[in-house]
GROMACS .gro file of C-alpha atoms in nm:
model
  267
    1UNK     CA    1   2.802   0.400   2.905
    2UNK     CA    2   2.689   0.147   2.730
    3UNK     CA    3   2.455   0.282   2.397
    4UNK     CA    4   2.080   0.203   2.306
    5UNK     CA    5   2.186   0.014   2.071
    6UNK     CA    6   2.438  -0.163   2.295
    7UNK     CA    7   2.217  -0.257   2.501
    8UNK     CA    8   1.993  -0.433   2.196
    9UNK     CA    9   2.280  -0.602   2.136
   10UNK     CA   10   2.392  -0.763   2.516
   11UNK     CA   11   1.970  -0.859   2.524
   12UNK     CA   12   2.028  -1.055   2.201
   13UNK     CA   13   2.346  -1.203   2.272
   14UNK     CA   14   2.176  -1.326   2.654
   15UNK     CA   15   1.848  -1.513   2.432
   16UNK     CA   16   2.139  -1.608   2.218
   17UNK     CA   17   2.324  -1.800   2.513
   18UNK     CA   18   2.338  -2.191   2.509
   19UNK     CA   19   2.289  -2.233   2.790
   20UNK     CA   20   2.080  -1.989   2.931
   21UNK     CA   21   1.928  -1.867   2.699
   22UNK     CA   22   1.587  -1.851   2.520
   23UNK     CA   23   1.515  -2.144   2.387
   24UNK     CA   24   1.305  -2.034   2.121
   25UNK     CA   25   1.574  -1.803   1.967
   26UNK     CA   26   1.884  -1.967   2.047
   27UNK     CA   27   1.739  -2.267   1.809
   28UNK     CA   28   1.615  -2.051   1.469
   29UNK     CA   29   1.889  -2.050   1.168
   30UNK     CA   30   1.880  -1.794   0.933
   31UNK     CA   31   1.625  -1.938   0.719
   32UNK     CA   32   1.413  -1.996   0.982
   33UNK     CA   33   1.379  -1.593   1.086
   34UNK     CA   34   1.387  -1.482   0.716
   35UNK     CA   35   0.960  -1.497   0.699
   36UNK     CA   36   0.920  -1.280   1.004
   37UNK     CA   37   1.229  -1.060   0.882
   38UNK     CA   38   0.987  -1.003   0.596
   39UNK     CA   39   0.687  -0.997   0.776
   40UNK     CA   40   0.814  -0.702   1.000
   41UNK     CA   41   0.870  -0.480   0.683
   42UNK     CA   42   0.552  -0.513   0.613
   43UNK     CA   43   0.394  -0.432   0.920
   44UNK     CA   44   0.649  -0.130   0.977
   45UNK     CA   45   0.419  -0.047   0.576
   46UNK     CA   46   0.106  -0.112   0.732
   47UNK     CA   47   0.206   0.119   1.046
   48UNK     CA   48   0.254   0.412   0.837
   49UNK     CA   49  -0.078   0.342   0.611
   50UNK     CA   50  -0.198   0.388   0.872
   51UNK     CA   51  -0.124   0.731   0.990
   52UNK     CA   52  -0.008   0.581   1.368
   53UNK     CA   53   0.304   0.649   1.477
   54UNK     CA   54   0.301   0.523   1.844
   55UNK     CA   55   0.215   0.171   1.613
   56UNK     CA   56   0.560   0.306   1.361
   57UNK     CA   57   0.752   0.229   1.643
   58UNK     CA   58   0.773  -0.015   1.774
   59UNK     CA   59   0.759  -0.217   1.445
   60UNK     CA   60   1.081   0.021   1.399
   61UNK     CA   61   1.215  -0.172   1.679
   62UNK     CA   62   1.072  -0.487   1.592
   63UNK     CA   63   1.245  -0.456   1.222
   64UNK     CA   64   1.557  -0.304   1.390
   65UNK     CA   65   1.570  -0.711   1.645
   66UNK     CA   66   1.555  -0.844   1.321
   67UNK     CA   67   1.864  -0.714   1.223
   68UNK     CA   68   1.993  -0.737   1.516
   69UNK     CA   69   1.906  -1.133   1.497
   70UNK     CA   70   2.112  -1.215   1.247
   71UNK     CA   71   2.398  -1.040   1.252
   72UNK     CA   72   2.401  -1.188   1.636
   73UNK     CA   73   2.409  -1.568   1.427
   74UNK     CA   74   2.688  -1.389   1.189
   75UNK     CA   75   2.865  -1.359   1.467
   76UNK     CA   76   2.829  -1.710   1.622
   77UNK     CA   77   2.940  -1.848   1.299
   78UNK     CA   78   3.226  -1.599   1.297
   79UNK     CA   79   3.103  -1.482   0.915
   80UNK     CA   80   3.088  -1.048   1.067
   81UNK     CA   81   2.881  -0.857   1.351
   82UNK     CA   82   2.638  -0.565   1.423
   83UNK     CA   83   2.941  -0.304   1.340
   84UNK     CA   84   3.043  -0.497   1.055
   85UNK     CA   85   2.639  -0.425   0.931
   86UNK     CA   86   2.655  -0.070   0.999
   87UNK     CA   87   2.990  -0.050   0.787
   88UNK     CA   88   2.911  -0.160   0.489
   89UNK     CA   89   2.553   0.016   0.441
   90UNK     CA   90   2.778   0.360   0.585
   91UNK     CA   91   3.046   0.295   0.326
   92UNK     CA   92   2.743   0.186   0.002
   93UNK     CA   93   2.559   0.520   0.142
   94UNK     CA   94   2.901   0.802   0.080
   95UNK     CA   95   2.990   0.583  -0.232
   96UNK     CA   96   2.639   0.546  -0.380
   97UNK     CA   97   2.572   0.994  -0.303
   98UNK     CA   98   2.886   1.045  -0.470
   99UNK     CA   99   2.665   1.401  -0.487
  100UNK     CA  100   2.589   1.464  -0.124
  101UNK     CA  101   2.991   1.348  -0.013
  102UNK     CA  102   3.214   1.447  -0.311
  103UNK     CA  103   3.214   1.667  -0.579
  104UNK     CA  104   2.968   1.544  -0.782
  105UNK     CA  105   2.614   1.675  -0.898
  106UNK     CA  106   2.278   1.566  -0.976
  107UNK     CA  107   1.991   1.767  -1.105
  108UNK     CA  108   1.690   1.489  -0.989
  109UNK     CA  109   1.559   1.241  -0.799
  110UNK     CA  110   1.485   1.089  -1.098
  111UNK     CA  111   1.852   1.141  -1.225
  112UNK     CA  112   1.991   0.997  -0.869
  113UNK     CA  113   1.779   0.693  -0.908
  114UNK     CA  114   1.891   0.643  -1.275
  115UNK     CA  115   2.272   0.741  -1.094
  116UNK     CA  116   2.201   0.494  -0.786
  117UNK     CA  117   2.155   0.199  -1.026
  118UNK     CA  118   2.451   0.264  -1.287
  119UNK     CA  119   2.678   0.297  -0.923
  120UNK     CA  120   2.469  -0.061  -0.874
  121UNK     CA  121   2.557  -0.190  -1.187
  122UNK     CA  122   2.949  -0.068  -1.236
  123UNK     CA  123   2.968  -0.265  -0.868
  124UNK     CA  124   2.869  -0.580  -0.976
  125UNK     CA  125   3.098  -0.571  -1.218
  126UNK     CA  126   3.411  -0.517  -1.034
  127UNK     CA  127   3.272  -0.780  -0.902
  128UNK     CA  128   3.285  -1.027  -1.167
  129UNK     CA  129   2.850  -1.049  -1.066
  130UNK     CA  130   2.577  -1.149  -1.357
  131UNK     CA  131   2.662  -0.793  -1.660
  132UNK     CA  132   2.256  -0.779  -1.712
  133UNK     CA  133   2.113  -0.490  -1.610
  134UNK     CA  134   1.817  -0.703  -1.459
  135UNK     CA  135   2.071  -0.889  -1.205
  136UNK     CA  136   2.098  -0.786  -0.805
  137UNK     CA  137   1.707  -0.826  -0.888
  138UNK     CA  138   1.591  -1.055  -0.505
  139UNK     CA  139   1.375  -1.370  -0.551
  140UNK     CA  140   1.269  -1.331  -0.233
  141UNK     CA  141   1.102  -1.012  -0.270
  142UNK     CA  142   0.747  -1.018  -0.340
  143UNK     CA  143   0.653  -1.047  -0.660
  144UNK     CA  144   0.429  -0.760  -0.690
  145UNK     CA  145   0.784  -0.632  -0.633
  146UNK     CA  146   0.975  -0.794  -0.781
  147UNK     CA  147   0.766  -0.685  -1.121
  148UNK     CA  148   0.832  -0.392  -1.017
  149UNK     CA  149   1.228  -0.382  -1.020
  150UNK     CA  150   1.250  -0.595  -1.339
  151UNK     CA  151   1.078  -0.311  -1.536
  152UNK     CA  152   1.181  -0.006  -1.384
  153UNK     CA  153   1.570  -0.152  -1.475
  154UNK     CA  154   1.438  -0.305  -1.803
  155UNK     CA  155   1.354   0.077  -1.865
  156UNK     CA  156   1.690   0.191  -1.849
  157UNK     CA  157   1.756   0.064  -2.195
  158UNK     CA  158   1.396   0.182  -2.346
  159UNK     CA  159   1.234  -0.085  -2.292
  160UNK     CA  160   0.916  -0.011  -2.234
  161UNK     CA  161   0.505   0.111  -2.303
  162UNK     CA  162   0.600   0.526  -2.431
  163UNK     CA  163   0.315   0.580  -2.198
  164UNK     CA  164  -0.055   0.486  -1.945
  165UNK     CA  165  -0.308   0.408  -2.256
  166UNK     CA  166  -0.077   0.184  -2.485
  167UNK     CA  167  -0.053  -0.011  -2.110
  168UNK     CA  168  -0.423  -0.028  -2.039
  169UNK     CA  169  -0.464  -0.139  -2.431
  170UNK     CA  170  -0.229  -0.427  -2.311
  171UNK     CA  171  -0.441  -0.500  -1.991
  172UNK     CA  172  -0.807  -0.555  -2.193
  173UNK     CA  173  -0.538  -0.794  -2.412
  174UNK     CA  174  -0.478  -0.990  -2.167
  175UNK     CA  175  -0.784  -1.014  -1.955
  176UNK     CA  176  -0.985  -1.090  -2.311
  177UNK     CA  177  -0.697  -1.423  -2.321
  178UNK     CA  178  -0.740  -1.504  -1.954
  179UNK     CA  179  -1.080  -1.556  -2.096
  180UNK     CA  180  -1.077  -1.707  -2.373
  181UNK     CA  181  -0.861  -2.009  -2.220
  182UNK     CA  182  -1.163  -2.034  -1.943
  183UNK     CA  183  -1.362  -2.095  -2.187
  184UNK     CA  184  -1.100  -2.382  -2.378
  185UNK     CA  185  -1.070  -2.512  -2.072
  186UNK     CA  186  -0.721  -2.535  -2.048
  187UNK     CA  187  -0.511  -2.633  -1.779
  188UNK     CA  188  -0.415  -2.567  -1.456
  189UNK     CA  189   0.021  -2.443  -1.584
  190UNK     CA  190  -0.175  -2.240  -1.938
  191UNK     CA  191  -0.381  -2.041  -1.724
  192UNK     CA  192  -0.171  -1.966  -1.472
  193UNK     CA  193   0.079  -1.816  -1.699
  194UNK     CA  194  -0.256  -1.622  -1.824
  195UNK     CA  195  -0.375  -1.478  -1.524
  196UNK     CA  196   0.065  -1.408  -1.415
  197UNK     CA  197   0.039  -1.177  -1.729
  198UNK     CA  198  -0.251  -1.007  -1.647
  199UNK     CA  199  -0.098  -0.908  -1.320
  200UNK     CA  200   0.270  -0.844  -1.494
  201UNK     CA  201   0.066  -0.543  -1.660
  202UNK     CA  202  -0.118  -0.439  -1.340
  203UNK     CA  203   0.194  -0.355  -1.186
  204UNK     CA  204   0.371  -0.165  -1.582
  205UNK     CA  205  -0.034   0.014  -1.514
  206UNK     CA  206   0.030   0.079  -1.097
  207UNK     CA  207   0.410   0.203  -1.239
  208UNK     CA  208   0.272   0.419  -1.535
  209UNK     CA  209   0.038   0.603  -1.310
  210UNK     CA  210   0.253   0.653  -1.090
  211UNK     CA  211   0.094   0.459  -0.776
  212UNK     CA  212   0.277   0.225  -0.566
  213UNK     CA  213   0.130  -0.107  -0.652
  214UNK     CA  214   0.142  -0.258  -0.282
  215UNK     CA  215  -0.016   0.075  -0.081
  216UNK     CA  216  -0.271   0.058  -0.331
  217UNK     CA  217  -0.389  -0.311  -0.252
  218UNK     CA  218  -0.324  -0.237   0.113
  219UNK     CA  219  -0.577   0.004   0.029
  220UNK     CA  220  -0.785  -0.258  -0.162
  221UNK     CA  221  -0.782  -0.513   0.085
  222UNK     CA  222  -0.826  -0.231   0.396
  223UNK     CA  223  -1.136  -0.119   0.143
  224UNK     CA  224  -1.272  -0.489   0.179
  225UNK     CA  225  -1.247  -0.555   0.520
  226UNK     CA  226  -1.401  -0.219   0.625
  227UNK     CA  227  -1.713  -0.327   0.391
  228UNK     CA  228  -1.715  -0.686   0.488
  229UNK     CA  229  -1.725  -0.639   0.854
  230UNK     CA  230  -2.005  -0.329   0.824
  231UNK     CA  231  -2.251  -0.575   0.642
  232UNK     CA  232  -2.157  -0.807   0.929
  233UNK     CA  233  -2.265  -0.579   1.128
  234UNK     CA  234  -2.552  -0.507   0.974
  235UNK     CA  235  -2.720  -0.790   0.915
  236UNK     CA  236  -2.679  -0.890   1.251
  237UNK     CA  237  -2.852  -0.593   1.326
  238UNK     CA  238  -3.205  -0.737   1.149
  239UNK     CA  239  -3.116  -1.083   1.258
  240UNK     CA  240  -2.966  -1.219   0.975
  241UNK     CA  241  -2.662  -1.441   0.948
  242UNK     CA  242  -2.510  -1.373   0.653
  243UNK     CA  243  -2.405  -1.723   0.557
  244UNK     CA  244  -2.763  -1.787   0.509
  245UNK     CA  245  -2.905  -1.542   0.250
  246UNK     CA  246  -2.808  -1.563  -0.129
  247UNK     CA  247  -2.590  -1.346  -0.279
  248UNK     CA  248  -2.832  -1.079  -0.467
  249UNK     CA  249  -2.893  -1.048  -0.070
  250UNK     CA  250  -2.558  -1.061   0.032
  251UNK     CA  251  -2.500  -0.769  -0.269
  252UNK     CA  252  -2.774  -0.534  -0.066
  253UNK     CA  253  -2.544  -0.501   0.249
  254UNK     CA  254  -2.245  -0.395   0.047
  255UNK     CA  255  -2.422  -0.140  -0.157
  256UNK     CA  256  -2.565  -0.023   0.192
  257UNK     CA  257  -2.245  -0.019   0.389
  258UNK     CA  258  -2.057   0.182   0.030
  259UNK     CA  259  -2.352   0.443   0.060
  260UNK     CA  260  -2.278   0.488   0.412
  261UNK     CA  261  -1.936   0.561   0.366
  262UNK     CA  262  -1.990   0.784   0.109
  263UNK     CA  263  -2.234   1.002   0.293
  264UNK     CA  264  -1.995   0.989   0.568
  265UNK     CA  265  -1.719   1.169   0.269
  266UNK     CA  266  -1.659   1.512   0.369
  267UNK     CA  267  -1.788   1.717   0.117
   0.00000   0.00000   0.00000
């Protein structure tokens, strides 16, 4: 009897059939599908953030479809198939968890993270790959994720701030440098470098505070959207279009939206 995954693999094969498949699916390549793969991963994170488990189920299915899509294209090219993908991750998980599938011991989750990175480093060495402590950090990651990984890797050899206070001091320093560059009227590239430094330190600040930078930014985005939409509603109730107001008048609606949220918070 076919399994659920067999059914999905069959569906993808039909979609990719050059003669009877879907024209859109047939014309896709690894490069054209990759952005959708990233997007689906973010939608999974969004469903988790919203606590919507019905949506999470659907989004995980969409993400699984992306894996199946890539595997199908690889199979058509004679490189590997879905079962090779499954075998590869199974082998990797067993290999990198000797404390679960072998006799090794680890003290806690932090020690396991260190051991995991060491396993990865040894695997790269065996393959003759880049031996830098920063090796293997994908360039396809969102830049804030890549910044976090770069910082964590550097910290493995002790190149890290000793605590959160120096990070905050560094953030103030970088903001002051941006302010000076703006006053000096420097070129776009120079200003981009300085603002990039600010953002890199913000990622470092979140890491030291043990706050997920992406989750924090998502919360900030949700908060802004929620309050701005309420501003529009309040203005509309007053018979006013926000676009016709001064910034000071718009700020008054923003403050009203914030005040409503504070009043609704459980005490």
